[in-house]
Coordinates of C-alpha atoms in Angstrom, one line a residue:
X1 CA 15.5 -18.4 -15.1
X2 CA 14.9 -15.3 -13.3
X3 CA 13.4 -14.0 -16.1
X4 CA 10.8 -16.5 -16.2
X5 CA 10.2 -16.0 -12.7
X6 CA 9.3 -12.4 -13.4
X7 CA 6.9 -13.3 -16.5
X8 CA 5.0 -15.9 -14.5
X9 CA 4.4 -12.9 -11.5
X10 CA 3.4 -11.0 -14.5
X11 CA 0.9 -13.7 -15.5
X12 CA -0.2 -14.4 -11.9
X13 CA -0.8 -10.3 -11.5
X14 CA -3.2 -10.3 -15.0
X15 CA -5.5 -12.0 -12.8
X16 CA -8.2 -9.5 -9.8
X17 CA -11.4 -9.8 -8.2
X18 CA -12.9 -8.3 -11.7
X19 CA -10.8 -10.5 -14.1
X20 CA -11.0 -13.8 -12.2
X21 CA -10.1 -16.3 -16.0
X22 CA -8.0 -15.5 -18.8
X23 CA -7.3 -17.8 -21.5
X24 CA -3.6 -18.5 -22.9
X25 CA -4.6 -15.9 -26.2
X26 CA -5.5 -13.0 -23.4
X27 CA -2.9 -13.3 -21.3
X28 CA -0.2 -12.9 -24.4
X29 CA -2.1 -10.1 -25.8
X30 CA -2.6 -8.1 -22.1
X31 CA 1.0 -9.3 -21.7
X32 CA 2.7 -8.3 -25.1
X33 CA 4.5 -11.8 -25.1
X34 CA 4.6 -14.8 -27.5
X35 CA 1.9 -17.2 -27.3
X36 CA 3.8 -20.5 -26.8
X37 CA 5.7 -18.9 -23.9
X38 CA 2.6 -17.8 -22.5
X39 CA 1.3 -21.2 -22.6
X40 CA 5.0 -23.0 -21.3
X41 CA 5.0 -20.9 -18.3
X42 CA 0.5 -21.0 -17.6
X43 CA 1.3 -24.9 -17.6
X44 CA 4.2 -24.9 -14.9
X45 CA 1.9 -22.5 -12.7
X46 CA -0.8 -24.8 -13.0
X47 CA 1.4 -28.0 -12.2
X48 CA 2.5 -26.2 -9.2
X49 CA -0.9 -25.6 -8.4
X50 CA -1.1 -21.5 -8.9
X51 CA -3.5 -22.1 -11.4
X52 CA -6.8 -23.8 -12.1
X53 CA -8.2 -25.0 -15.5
X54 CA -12.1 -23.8 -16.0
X55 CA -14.3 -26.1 -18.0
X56 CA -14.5 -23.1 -21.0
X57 CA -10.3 -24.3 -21.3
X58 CA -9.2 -20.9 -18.9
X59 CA -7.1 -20.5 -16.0
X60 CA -8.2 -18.8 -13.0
X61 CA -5.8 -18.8 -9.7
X62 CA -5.6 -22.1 -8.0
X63 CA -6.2 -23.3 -4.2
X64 CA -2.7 -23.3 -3.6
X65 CA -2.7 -19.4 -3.0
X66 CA -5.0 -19.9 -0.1
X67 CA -2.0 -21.4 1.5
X68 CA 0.0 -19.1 0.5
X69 CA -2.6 -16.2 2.0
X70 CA -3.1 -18.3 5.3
X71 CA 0.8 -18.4 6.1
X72 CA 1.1 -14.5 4.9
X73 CA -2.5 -13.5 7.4
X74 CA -0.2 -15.3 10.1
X75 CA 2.4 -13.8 9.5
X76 CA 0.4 -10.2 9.7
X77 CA -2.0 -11.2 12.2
X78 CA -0.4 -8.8 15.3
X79 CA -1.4 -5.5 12.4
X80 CA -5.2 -7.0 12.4
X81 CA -5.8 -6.3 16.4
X82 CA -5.8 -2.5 15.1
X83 CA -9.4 -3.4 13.1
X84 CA -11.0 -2.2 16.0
X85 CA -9.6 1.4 16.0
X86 CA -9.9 1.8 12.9
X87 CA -13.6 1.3 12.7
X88 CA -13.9 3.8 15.4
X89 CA -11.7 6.2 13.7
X90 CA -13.5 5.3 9.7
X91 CA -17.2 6.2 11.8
X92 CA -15.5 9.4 13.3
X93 CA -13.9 10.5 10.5
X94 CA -16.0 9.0 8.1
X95 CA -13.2 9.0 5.5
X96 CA -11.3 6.0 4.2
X97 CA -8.5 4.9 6.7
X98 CA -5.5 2.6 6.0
X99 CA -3.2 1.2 8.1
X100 CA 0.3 0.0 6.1
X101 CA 3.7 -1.2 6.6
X102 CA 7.4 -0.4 5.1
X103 CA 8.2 -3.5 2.7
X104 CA 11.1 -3.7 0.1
X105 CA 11.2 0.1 -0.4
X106 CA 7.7 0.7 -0.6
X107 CA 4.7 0.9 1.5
X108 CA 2.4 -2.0 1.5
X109 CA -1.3 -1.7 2.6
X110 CA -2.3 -4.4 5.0
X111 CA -5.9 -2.4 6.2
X112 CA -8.3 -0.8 4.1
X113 CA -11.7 0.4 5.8
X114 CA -14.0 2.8 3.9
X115 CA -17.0 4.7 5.0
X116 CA -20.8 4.5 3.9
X117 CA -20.2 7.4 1.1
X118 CA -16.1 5.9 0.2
X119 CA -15.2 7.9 -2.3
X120 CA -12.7 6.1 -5.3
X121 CA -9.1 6.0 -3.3
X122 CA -6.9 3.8 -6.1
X123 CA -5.1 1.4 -3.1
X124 CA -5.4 -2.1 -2.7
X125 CA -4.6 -4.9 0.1
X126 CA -1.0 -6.0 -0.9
X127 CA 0.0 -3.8 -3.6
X128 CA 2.9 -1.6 -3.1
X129 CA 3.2 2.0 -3.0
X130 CA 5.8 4.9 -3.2
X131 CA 7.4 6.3 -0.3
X132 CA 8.0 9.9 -1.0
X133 CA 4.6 11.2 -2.2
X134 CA 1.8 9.0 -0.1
X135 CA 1.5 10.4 3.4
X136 CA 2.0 6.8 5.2
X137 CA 4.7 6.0 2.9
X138 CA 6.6 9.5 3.8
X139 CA 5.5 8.9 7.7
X140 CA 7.4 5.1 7.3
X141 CA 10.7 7.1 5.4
X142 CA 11.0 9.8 7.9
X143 CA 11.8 8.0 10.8
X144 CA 14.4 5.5 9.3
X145 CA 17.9 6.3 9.0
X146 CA 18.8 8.6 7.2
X147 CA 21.4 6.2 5.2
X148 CA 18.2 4.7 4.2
X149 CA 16.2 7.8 3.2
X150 CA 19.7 8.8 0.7
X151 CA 18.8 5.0 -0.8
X152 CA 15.4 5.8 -1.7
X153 CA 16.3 9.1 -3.5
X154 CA 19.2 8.0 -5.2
X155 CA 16.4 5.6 -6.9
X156 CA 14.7 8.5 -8.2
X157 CA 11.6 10.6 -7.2
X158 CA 8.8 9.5 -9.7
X159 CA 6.6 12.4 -10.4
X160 CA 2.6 11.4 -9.9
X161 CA 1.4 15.1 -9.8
X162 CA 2.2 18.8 -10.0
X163 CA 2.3 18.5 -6.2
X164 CA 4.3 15.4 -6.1
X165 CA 8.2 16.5 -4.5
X166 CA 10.8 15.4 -6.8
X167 CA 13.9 17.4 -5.4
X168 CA 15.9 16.1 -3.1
X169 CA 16.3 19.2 -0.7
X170 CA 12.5 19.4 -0.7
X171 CA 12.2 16.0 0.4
X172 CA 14.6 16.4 3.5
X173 CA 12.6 19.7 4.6
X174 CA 9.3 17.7 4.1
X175 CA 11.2 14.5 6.0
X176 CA 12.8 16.7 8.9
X177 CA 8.7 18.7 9.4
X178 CA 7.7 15.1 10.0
X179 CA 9.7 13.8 12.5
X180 CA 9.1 17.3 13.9
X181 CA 5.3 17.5 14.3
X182 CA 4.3 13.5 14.4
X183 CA 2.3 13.2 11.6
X184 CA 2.7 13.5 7.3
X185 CA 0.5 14.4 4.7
X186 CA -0.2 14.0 1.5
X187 CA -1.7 17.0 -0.1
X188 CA -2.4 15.4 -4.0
X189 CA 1.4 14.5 -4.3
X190 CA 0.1 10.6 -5.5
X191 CA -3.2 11.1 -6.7
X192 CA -4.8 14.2 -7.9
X193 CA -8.0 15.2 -5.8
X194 CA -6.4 13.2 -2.9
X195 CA -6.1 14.5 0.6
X196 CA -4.4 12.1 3.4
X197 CA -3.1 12.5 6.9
X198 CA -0.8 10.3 8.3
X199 CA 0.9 9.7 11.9
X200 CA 3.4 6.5 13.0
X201 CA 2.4 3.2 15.1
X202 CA 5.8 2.3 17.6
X203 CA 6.2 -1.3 19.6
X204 CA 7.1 -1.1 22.7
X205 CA 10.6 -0.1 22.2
X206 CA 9.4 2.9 20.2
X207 CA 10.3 1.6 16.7
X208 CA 7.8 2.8 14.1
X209 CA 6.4 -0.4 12.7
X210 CA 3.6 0.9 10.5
X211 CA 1.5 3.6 10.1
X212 CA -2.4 4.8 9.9
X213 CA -3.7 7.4 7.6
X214 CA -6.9 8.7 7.1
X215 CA -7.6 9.6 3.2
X216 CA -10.1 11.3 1.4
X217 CA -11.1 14.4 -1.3
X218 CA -9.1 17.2 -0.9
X219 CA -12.3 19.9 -0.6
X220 CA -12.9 17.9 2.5
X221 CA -9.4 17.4 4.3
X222 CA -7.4 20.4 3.5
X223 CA -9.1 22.7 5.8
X224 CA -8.2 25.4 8.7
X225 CA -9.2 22.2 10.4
X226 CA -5.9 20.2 9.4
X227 CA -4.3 20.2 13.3
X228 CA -7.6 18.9 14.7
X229 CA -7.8 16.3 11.8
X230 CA -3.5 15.4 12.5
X231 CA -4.7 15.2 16.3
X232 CA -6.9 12.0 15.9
X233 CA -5.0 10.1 13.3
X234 CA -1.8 10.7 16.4
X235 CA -4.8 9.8 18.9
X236 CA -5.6 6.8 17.2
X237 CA -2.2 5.9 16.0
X238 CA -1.2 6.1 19.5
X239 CA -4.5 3.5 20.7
X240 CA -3.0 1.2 18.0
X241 CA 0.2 1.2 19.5
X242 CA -1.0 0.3 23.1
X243 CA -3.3 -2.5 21.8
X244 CA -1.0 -4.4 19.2
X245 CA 1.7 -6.5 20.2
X246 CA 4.7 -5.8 18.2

């Protein structure tokens, strides 16, 4: 059972703003999986109302995810008060900025605002990230416990690039710097090219919640001009903290 549960995420995750209907034959093949299971588990999701039949006999995702999206943008809504700041800080900066949250061992982007000249950053709304090698994911690590931290290495640190830290010593330097000087980065650890900058967003009580990074090509951010760049994502982190009710 919960291995049917897995393949119908698989199905339901086949589908994006660029690949909006796939038939039962494109979804085995993108899949690797048998046809009639394909087509046992497209025909519970569409029962259920996940999925839609087209009139060329495809699926695309149904209605019933709007729902689903409604109860999840409540759920979220408190994050969304920061759109403000960080339209101020994409025009001053006029990089891409994302604002993201710590969810099942992962970060998870909730804001993504690009400039007039964005440049291809490979996030998306929703879709989980690693911890140790984005610079809002090692932000969100550094300041939980440290029982936690050992959890997340224990699990293995994936390596993305030549930069990406994969020891665990290096990782607790890197972790103890952070809670140190307020702010991470992320110097083409995840993505080759990539340059990011990341500082924490505390409730009242001082409990990081989420965090706000500024991202962009690495000939651009990783200047002598770093500390003035760290000072205005903790600036604006900061602003989002005093605005959003947590």
């Amino acid at each position: 059972m919960i291995n049917s549960v897995r393949q119908a995420i698989r199905i339901m995750n086949c589908f994006s703003t660029k690949t909006t209907e796939l038939g039962v034959s494109e979804l085995a093949l993108l899949l690797s999986m048998n046809r009639s299971t394909i087509h046992h588990l497209v025909t519970t999701l569409y029962n259920e109302g996940l999925l839609t039949k087209t009139p060329n006999r495809k699926y695309r995702p149904g209605a019933k995810l709007l729902d689903w999206g409604q109860l999840a943008n409540e759920q979220y809504k408190p994050f969304f008060i920061a759109n403000s700041v960080i339209d101020n800080l994409v025009k001053r900066s006029n990089e891409t900025v994302h604002l993201g949250i710590l969810e099942n061992e992962s970060v998870s982007y909730l804001i993504k605002t690009e400039p007039s000249r964005p440049v291809r950053i490979g996030t998306s709304i929703g879709i989980p990230k690693p911890l140790h090698c984005t610079a809002l994911g090692k932000v969100l690590l550094s300041f939980q416990p440290d029982k936690f931290v050992e959890k997340i290495i224990s699990k293995g640190l994936r390596r993305y690039t030549q930069n990406t830290i994969v020891e665990r010593e290096a990782l607790w330097d890197e972790i103890q710097l952070i809670r140190k000087q307020g702010y991470a980065i992320d110097n083409e650890e995840f993505e080759e090219g990539l340059f990011c900058i990341a500082a924490p967003v505390r409730n009242y009580l001082g409990d990081v919640v989420c965090a706000l990074s500024v991202s962009g090509p690495e000939f651009r951010m990783n200047t002598e001009r770093i500390h003035i760049r760290s000072e205005i994502v903790i600036e604006n982190a900061y602003e989002v903290s005093r605005q959003c009710d947590f």
